[in-house]
Amino acid sequence: MDQNSRRRRGTGLIALDPEAAFDGYTLYAPLTGGGEVYLIDLYGAVAHRWRFPYRPGRHARLLADGRLAYNGVLPDQPALFPMWHKYRGGVMLQAAPDGTVLREHRDPLQHHDAHHLDDGRILYTALEPLRGADADAVRGGVAGSEAADGTVWADTITEVDAEGRTTWSWRAADHLDRDAYPLHPDYAREHWPLVNSVTPLADGNILASLRSVSAVVVIDRASGEVVWRTEPGTVSQQHAPTELPGGRLLVFDNGVFRPGCDVPYSRVVEIERPGGRVVWEYHDPARESFFAPFMGSAQRLPNGNTLVTDSPSGRLFEVTAEGYLCWEFVVPQFGAYRESEVRSLFPAEPNAVFRAYRYGAGELPWLTAGGER
């Protein structure tokens, strides 16, 4: 009998209401794969695939002109701390539909997110070391859990142009008040504040998710200062905030250590800005049935539905504004992490994906009608 409980429960297309779902193609990259990216239709059939020589450094996304933006794991890098190999990247490339690599930018300290813009720029998260008094100034976390030599690795955000030249940069150490952004007391002090998502807003400022301090922030591009943040307790260990038309934010709220909640559950929330009030949310009718303790994302679709990535379970599903689940797919690609450090922490051969994206057929003119290329 198969001892992998997720695989045993069934994979592929689980549910579909074609009258309610947004018709299109869903893109995902299995985190333990060898560099494969899949584009599936509404029925779960593979319509197109890519393969790269790097394991996913989190996710892939299609750009407006059909290029695939792919973030891969740079081989043969040292482990800065136990979890580093789990979420690092280092290779940020763009490829044609036939897999030809058109450009590539490398930074061995890049992790989690690299947002490729249509004009060739890349906005990405990376790390720098804080030591001595600078490391001691970081608040919270488990005492004595710093990386080697007492190092706290702090986040940076970098933007490069199409030629790889730095056009903008930001340091958490320069712009975050240590008292206002402390690590959760149960988190290791190896990484602060753990920026897991970064994307430009319509007004040119920068939207970022700070997981280990449970805050979504807006960074003023001109000054680098935080000009807006979610109130403490609004989200807990969240991921993947995106801006909606009108300025509201859609956020995957993981729910780890949610204040006042004795049974953890995940949800997707829509937050008004600047007020900060949650104006819409989705959670499973049986709240405890949907809980992703790490990773996750949500995408608002053109018909008003929301595509949700339950990352650790490899479960992708779509819900209407009323919370009706109209499409569900479980990623069938399972595998072990290649790095021994990660495999010791996550030994069960997951089918995890970091983010999935849905595209309408009109956004994919290069896709051959009727099948895989």
Short mmCIF file of C-alpha atoms in Angstrom, two decimals:
data_model
loop_
_atom_site.label_atom_id
_atom_site.label_comp_id
_atom_site.label_asym_id
_atom_site.label_seq_id
_atom_site.Cartn_x
_atom_site.Cartn_y
_atom_site.Cartn_z
CA MET A 1 0.00 0.00 0.00
CA ASP A 2 1.23 3.47 -0.87
CA GLN A 3 2.48 5.14 2.34
CA ASN A 4 2.32 8.65 0.87
CA SER A 5 -1.00 9.88 2.24
CA ARG A 6 -1.38 12.74 -0.24
CA ARG A 7 -0.80 10.53 -3.25
CA ARG A 8 -3.05 7.82 -1.81
CA ARG A 9 -5.99 10.24 -1.65
CA GLY A 10 -5.89 10.83 -5.38
CA THR A 11 -4.25 13.20 -7.84
CA GLY A 12 -5.12 15.04 -11.04
CA LEU A 13 -8.52 16.61 -11.63
CA ILE A 14 -10.67 16.23 -8.53
CA ALA A 15 -13.59 18.57 -9.22
CA LEU A 16 -14.87 20.77 -12.04
CA ASP A 17 -17.95 22.89 -12.64
CA PRO A 18 -17.27 24.21 -16.15
CA GLU A 19 -20.12 26.70 -15.91
CA ALA A 20 -18.56 28.42 -12.90
CA ALA A 21 -14.82 28.01 -13.45
CA PHE A 22 -12.69 30.45 -15.43
CA ASP A 23 -11.71 28.62 -18.60
CA GLY A 24 -7.99 28.69 -19.19
CA TYR A 25 -4.64 27.07 -18.54
CA THR A 26 -2.90 26.66 -15.19
CA LEU A 27 0.88 26.94 -14.82
CA TYR A 28 2.86 25.27 -12.03
CA ALA A 29 6.38 24.02 -11.29
CA PRO A 30 6.78 21.04 -8.89
CA LEU A 31 9.32 22.06 -6.26
CA THR A 32 11.02 18.66 -6.08
CA GLY A 33 11.11 18.18 -9.84
CA GLY A 34 14.15 18.34 -12.05
CA GLY A 35 13.19 21.67 -13.58
CA GLU A 36 9.85 20.85 -15.20
CA VAL A 37 7.11 23.43 -15.65
CA TYR A 38 3.61 22.33 -16.64
CA LEU A 39 0.74 24.16 -18.33
CA ILE A 40 -2.51 22.20 -17.95
CA ASP A 41 -5.99 22.79 -19.31
CA LEU A 42 -9.16 22.94 -17.24
CA TYR A 43 -9.46 19.15 -17.33
CA GLY A 44 -5.94 18.54 -16.07
CA ALA A 45 -4.40 17.52 -19.40
CA VAL A 46 -0.88 18.80 -20.10
CA ALA A 47 -1.06 21.39 -22.89
CA HIS A 48 2.61 22.40 -22.78
CA ARG A 49 5.75 21.81 -20.74
CA TRP A 50 9.23 23.22 -20.29
CA ARG A 51 12.32 21.65 -18.73
CA PHE A 52 15.33 23.47 -17.30
CA PRO A 53 18.57 22.20 -15.75
CA TYR A 54 17.74 23.77 -12.37
CA ARG A 55 15.27 22.67 -9.72
CA PRO A 56 12.64 25.39 -9.21
CA GLY A 57 13.81 28.23 -7.02
CA ARG A 58 10.14 28.58 -6.10
CA HIS A 59 8.01 29.28 -9.19
CA ALA A 60 7.45 30.21 -12.85
CA ARG A 61 5.18 32.80 -14.45
CA LEU A 62 4.26 33.75 -18.02
CA LEU A 63 4.93 37.28 -19.26
CA ALA A 64 2.75 39.23 -21.66
CA ASP A 65 4.79 38.37 -24.76
CA GLY A 66 4.76 34.60 -24.10
CA ARG A 67 8.15 34.35 -22.42
CA LEU A 68 8.34 32.11 -19.36
CA ALA A 69 9.97 33.71 -16.31
CA TYR A 70 11.55 30.92 -14.28
CA ASN A 71 13.47 31.07 -11.01
CA GLY A 72 15.84 28.16 -10.49
CA VAL A 73 18.17 26.86 -7.78
CA LEU A 74 21.81 27.68 -8.49
CA PRO A 75 23.79 24.42 -8.07
CA ASP A 76 26.65 23.77 -5.66
CA GLN A 77 26.04 26.55 -3.16
CA PRO A 78 26.77 26.34 0.59
CA ALA A 79 23.99 26.08 3.17
CA LEU A 80 23.93 29.41 5.01
CA PHE A 81 21.60 27.89 7.63
CA PRO A 82 19.45 24.71 7.86
CA MET A 83 16.47 26.02 5.86
CA TRP A 84 18.45 27.88 3.20
CA HIS A 85 18.42 25.10 0.59
CA LYS A 86 14.64 24.80 1.01
CA TYR A 87 13.83 28.26 -0.34
CA ARG A 88 16.89 29.69 -2.05
CA GLY A 89 17.08 30.37 -5.79
CA GLY A 90 19.92 32.14 -7.55
CA VAL A 91 19.05 31.69 -11.25
CA MET A 92 16.49 34.06 -12.77
CA LEU A 93 15.89 33.29 -16.43
CA GLN A 94 13.42 33.96 -19.21
CA ALA A 95 12.71 31.40 -21.91
CA ALA A 96 10.76 31.12 -25.16
CA PRO A 97 7.83 28.70 -25.43
CA ASP A 98 10.17 26.14 -27.02
CA GLY A 99 12.45 26.28 -23.96
CA THR A 100 15.23 28.38 -25.49
CA VAL A 101 16.78 30.47 -22.70
CA LEU A 102 16.71 34.11 -23.82
CA ARG A 103 18.41 35.73 -20.84
CA GLU A 104 19.62 34.82 -17.37
CA HIS A 105 20.58 36.75 -14.25
CA ARG A 106 22.34 35.14 -11.30
CA ASP A 107 22.65 36.09 -7.65
CA PRO A 108 23.58 33.27 -5.23
CA LEU A 109 21.89 35.10 -2.34
CA GLN A 110 18.48 35.40 -4.07
CA HIS A 111 15.60 33.56 -2.39
CA HIS A 112 11.82 33.09 -2.54
CA ASP A 113 10.67 35.64 -5.08
CA ALA A 114 11.94 37.19 -8.29
CA HIS A 115 9.29 39.26 -10.05
CA HIS A 116 10.09 39.56 -13.76
CA LEU A 117 8.58 42.64 -15.38
CA ASP A 118 7.55 42.84 -19.02
CA ASP A 119 10.19 45.50 -19.77
CA GLY A 120 13.06 43.21 -18.77
CA ARG A 121 13.59 44.36 -15.19
CA ILE A 122 13.67 41.85 -12.33
CA LEU A 123 12.72 42.76 -8.77
CA TYR A 124 13.96 40.13 -6.33
CA THR A 125 14.64 39.31 -2.69
CA ALA A 126 18.11 38.41 -1.42
CA LEU A 127 20.15 38.28 1.79
CA GLU A 128 23.01 40.04 3.52
CA PRO A 129 24.72 39.09 6.81
CA LEU A 130 24.27 41.03 10.05
CA ARG A 131 26.84 40.33 12.73
CA GLY A 132 27.79 41.60 16.16
CA ALA A 133 25.71 44.51 17.41
CA ASP A 134 23.71 44.62 14.16
CA ALA A 135 22.62 41.01 14.66
CA ASP A 136 21.93 41.53 18.37
CA ALA A 137 19.64 44.45 17.51
CA VAL A 138 17.15 42.12 15.75
CA ARG A 139 14.33 41.46 18.21
CA GLY A 140 12.49 38.24 18.94
CA GLY A 141 13.09 34.69 17.85
CA VAL A 142 14.53 31.76 19.75
CA ALA A 143 17.57 32.80 21.76
CA GLY A 144 20.80 31.33 20.42
CA SER A 145 19.30 30.21 17.09
CA GLU A 146 21.34 32.49 14.85
CA ALA A 147 23.23 31.11 11.87
CA ALA A 148 26.95 30.28 12.08
CA ASP A 149 29.09 32.76 14.04
CA GLY A 150 26.01 34.48 15.43
CA THR A 151 24.92 35.76 12.03
CA VAL A 152 21.41 36.98 11.33
CA TRP A 153 20.79 36.99 7.59
CA ALA A 154 18.69 40.05 6.75
CA ASP A 155 16.62 40.68 3.67
CA THR A 156 17.44 42.97 0.80
CA ILE A 157 15.42 43.80 -2.31
CA THR A 158 17.19 44.47 -5.60
CA GLU A 159 15.96 45.58 -9.00
CA VAL A 160 18.10 44.98 -12.08
CA ASP A 161 17.50 45.99 -15.67
CA ALA A 162 17.61 43.72 -18.72
CA GLU A 163 21.42 43.93 -18.75
CA GLY A 164 21.71 42.98 -15.07
CA ARG A 165 22.58 46.48 -13.84
CA THR A 166 21.20 47.44 -10.44
CA THR A 167 18.55 50.16 -10.76
CA TRP A 168 17.14 50.13 -7.21
CA SER A 169 17.93 48.47 -3.91
CA TRP A 170 16.59 48.30 -0.37
CA ARG A 171 17.90 46.94 2.94
CA ALA A 172 15.69 45.78 5.80
CA ALA A 173 18.53 46.73 8.15
CA ASP A 174 18.25 50.37 7.02
CA HIS A 175 14.50 50.80 6.96
CA LEU A 176 12.77 48.48 9.45
CA ASP A 177 12.38 49.47 13.08
CA ARG A 178 13.63 46.47 15.09
CA ASP A 179 11.01 46.97 17.81
CA ALA A 180 8.13 47.33 15.34
CA TYR A 181 9.14 44.24 13.33
CA PRO A 182 10.28 41.56 15.80
CA LEU A 183 10.58 37.91 14.82
CA HIS A 184 7.89 35.62 16.18
CA PRO A 185 9.22 34.20 19.47
CA ASP A 186 9.11 30.62 18.15
CA TYR A 187 11.14 31.36 15.00
CA ALA A 188 14.85 30.88 14.48
CA ARG A 189 16.97 34.02 14.40
CA GLU A 190 18.83 32.88 11.29
CA HIS A 191 16.73 35.00 8.90
CA TRP A 192 14.93 38.32 9.46
CA PRO A 193 12.26 39.35 8.53
CA LEU A 194 11.95 36.73 5.73
CA VAL A 195 10.58 38.59 2.71
CA ASN A 196 8.77 35.91 0.71
CA SER A 197 7.11 38.11 -1.91
CA VAL A 198 7.92 41.35 -3.67
CA THR A 199 6.03 43.08 -6.47
CA PRO A 200 5.62 46.64 -7.83
CA LEU A 201 2.38 48.49 -7.24
CA ALA A 202 0.52 50.58 -9.82
CA ASP A 203 1.88 53.78 -8.24
CA GLY A 204 5.50 52.57 -8.52
CA ASN A 205 5.97 51.70 -4.88
CA ILE A 206 6.89 48.20 -3.71
CA LEU A 207 4.59 45.65 -2.05
CA ALA A 208 6.35 43.09 0.16
CA SER A 209 5.38 40.25 2.48
CA LEU A 210 7.42 39.82 5.67
CA ARG A 211 6.54 36.31 6.79
CA SER A 212 8.39 35.88 10.07
CA VAL A 213 7.02 39.14 11.47
CA SER A 214 3.50 38.69 10.02
CA ALA A 215 3.33 41.95 8.10
CA VAL A 216 2.48 43.09 4.58
CA VAL A 217 4.15 46.41 3.83
CA VAL A 218 4.32 49.08 1.15
CA ILE A 219 7.80 50.52 0.60
CA ASP A 220 8.18 54.00 -0.85
CA ARG A 221 10.43 53.59 -3.85
CA ALA A 222 11.97 57.05 -3.50
CA SER A 223 12.85 56.98 0.19
CA GLY A 224 12.85 53.26 1.04
CA GLU A 225 10.62 53.91 4.04
CA VAL A 226 7.61 51.79 4.92
CA VAL A 227 4.56 53.95 4.23
CA TRP A 228 1.86 51.36 5.02
CA ARG A 229 1.60 48.04 6.82
CA THR A 230 -1.09 45.64 7.93
CA GLU A 231 -2.06 46.00 11.56
CA PRO A 232 -0.61 43.27 13.81
CA GLY A 233 -2.98 40.31 13.92
CA THR A 234 -4.51 40.93 10.50
CA VAL A 235 -2.43 38.19 8.85
CA SER A 236 -0.21 35.45 10.23
CA GLN A 237 2.90 34.16 8.41
CA GLN A 238 1.26 35.23 5.12
CA HIS A 239 2.39 34.89 1.48
CA ALA A 240 1.95 36.39 -1.97
CA PRO A 241 0.09 39.70 -1.59
CA THR A 242 -1.04 41.16 -4.92
CA GLU A 243 -2.73 44.42 -5.82
CA LEU A 244 -6.27 44.34 -7.17
CA PRO A 245 -7.91 47.02 -9.34
CA GLY A 246 -8.81 49.87 -7.04
CA GLY A 247 -5.89 49.27 -4.71
CA ARG A 248 -7.12 46.49 -2.45
CA LEU A 249 -4.70 43.65 -1.65
CA LEU A 250 -5.31 39.92 -2.05
CA VAL A 251 -3.27 37.89 0.45
CA PHE A 252 -2.77 34.21 1.24
CA ASP A 253 -3.03 34.19 5.05
CA ASN A 254 -1.39 30.98 6.28
CA GLY A 255 -2.70 31.29 9.84
CA VAL A 256 0.32 29.96 11.72
CA PHE A 257 0.31 31.44 15.26
CA ARG A 258 -2.86 33.45 14.49
CA PRO A 259 -3.66 35.45 17.65
CA GLY A 260 -6.66 34.20 19.57
CA CYS A 261 -7.08 31.07 17.43
CA ASP A 262 -6.63 27.65 19.03
CA VAL A 263 -7.22 25.65 15.81
CA PRO A 264 -5.04 26.85 12.92
CA TYR A 265 -6.50 27.27 9.45
CA SER A 266 -5.57 29.11 6.27
CA ARG A 267 -7.64 31.62 4.36
CA VAL A 268 -7.45 34.08 1.48
CA VAL A 269 -8.26 37.66 2.40
CA GLU A 270 -8.93 40.88 0.54
CA ILE A 271 -7.66 43.90 2.48
CA GLU A 272 -8.67 47.48 1.78
CA ARG A 273 -5.98 50.09 1.60
CA PRO A 274 -5.26 52.41 3.29
CA GLY A 275 -7.77 51.37 5.95
CA GLY A 276 -6.44 47.86 6.46
CA ARG A 277 -9.84 46.22 6.99
CA VAL A 278 -10.49 42.69 5.71
CA VAL A 279 -13.43 43.09 3.32
CA TRP A 280 -13.58 39.53 1.90
CA GLU A 281 -12.20 36.17 2.89
CA TYR A 282 -12.36 32.55 1.90
CA HIS A 283 -11.74 29.61 4.19
CA ASP A 284 -12.92 26.03 3.87
CA PRO A 285 -16.38 25.42 5.37
CA ALA A 286 -14.54 23.02 7.68
CA ARG A 287 -11.82 25.48 8.57
CA GLU A 288 -9.29 22.90 9.73
CA SER A 289 -9.52 21.11 6.35
CA PHE A 290 -7.54 23.88 4.64
CA PHE A 291 -4.32 24.67 6.47
CA ALA A 292 -1.03 25.39 4.72
CA PRO A 293 1.58 26.11 7.41
CA PHE A 294 4.03 27.46 4.83
CA MET A 295 3.96 28.76 1.24
CA GLY A 296 0.72 29.44 -0.65
CA SER A 297 -0.73 32.01 -3.05
CA ALA A 298 -3.94 33.39 -4.51
CA GLN A 299 -4.76 34.96 -7.88
CA ARG A 300 -7.91 36.96 -8.66
CA LEU A 301 -9.23 35.79 -12.04
CA PRO A 302 -10.96 37.92 -14.69
CA ASN A 303 -14.41 36.49 -13.86
CA GLY A 304 -14.06 37.41 -10.17
CA ASN A 305 -13.12 33.93 -9.01
CA THR A 306 -9.94 33.27 -7.05
CA LEU A 307 -7.33 30.61 -7.84
CA VAL A 308 -5.76 29.31 -4.64
CA THR A 309 -2.49 27.40 -4.30
CA ASP A 310 -2.45 25.17 -1.22
CA SER A 311 1.27 24.74 -1.66
CA PRO A 312 2.38 22.00 0.76
CA SER A 313 -0.43 19.72 -0.42
CA GLY A 314 0.10 20.39 -4.12
CA ARG A 315 -3.57 21.29 -4.22
CA LEU A 316 -4.82 23.95 -6.64
CA PHE A 317 -8.42 25.07 -6.45
CA GLU A 318 -10.73 27.83 -7.63
CA VAL A 319 -13.54 29.45 -5.66
CA THR A 320 -16.21 31.98 -6.57
CA ALA A 321 -16.78 35.22 -4.67
CA GLU A 322 -19.45 33.34 -2.67
CA GLY A 323 -16.95 30.64 -1.67
CA TYR A 324 -18.21 27.93 -4.03
CA LEU A 325 -15.38 25.58 -5.01
CA CYS A 326 -15.69 25.04 -8.77
CA TRP A 327 -12.32 23.51 -9.75
CA GLU A 328 -9.77 21.39 -7.91
CA PHE A 329 -6.58 19.70 -9.08
CA VAL A 330 -3.93 17.83 -7.11
CA VAL A 331 -0.43 17.92 -8.58
CA PRO A 332 0.54 14.33 -9.50
CA GLN A 333 4.33 14.92 -9.57
CA PHE A 334 5.89 13.69 -6.31
CA GLY A 335 9.57 13.49 -5.44
CA ALA A 336 12.29 13.93 -2.86
CA TYR A 337 14.36 17.05 -2.43
CA ARG A 338 17.84 16.51 -3.80
CA GLU A 339 19.73 18.34 -1.07
CA SER A 340 20.27 16.12 1.98
CA GLU A 341 19.71 19.04 4.36
CA VAL A 342 16.24 19.66 2.94
CA ARG A 343 15.40 15.97 2.64
CA SER A 344 16.11 15.48 6.35
CA LEU A 345 13.55 18.19 7.16
CA PHE A 346 10.98 17.14 4.51
CA PRO A 347 11.47 13.38 3.89
CA ALA A 348 8.01 12.41 2.64
CA GLU A 349 8.36 13.03 -1.14
CA PRO A 350 6.02 16.02 -1.45
CA ASN A 351 4.12 17.26 -4.51
CA ALA A 352 4.47 20.86 -3.36
CA VAL A 353 4.35 23.92 -5.60
CA PHE A 354 5.05 27.49 -4.51
CA ARG A 355 2.54 29.31 -6.72
CA ALA A 356 0.22 28.48 -9.61
CA TYR A 357 -1.16 30.89 -12.20
CA ARG A 358 -4.20 30.71 -14.52
CA TYR A 359 -4.13 32.22 -18.03
CA GLY A 360 -6.95 32.66 -20.50
CA ALA A 361 -6.50 31.21 -24.00
CA GLY A 362 -6.29 34.73 -25.41
CA GLU A 363 -3.13 35.31 -23.34
CA LEU A 364 -1.42 32.32 -24.99
CA PRO A 365 -1.51 32.91 -28.77
CA TRP A 366 1.65 30.80 -29.16
CA LEU A 367 0.00 27.69 -27.77
CA THR A 368 -0.83 25.18 -30.49
CA ALA A 369 -4.55 24.45 -30.52
CA GLY A 370 -5.46 20.98 -29.40
CA GLY A 371 -2.43 19.68 -27.62
CA GLU A 372 1.03 19.70 -26.14
CA ARG A 373 4.01 21.16 -27.94
#
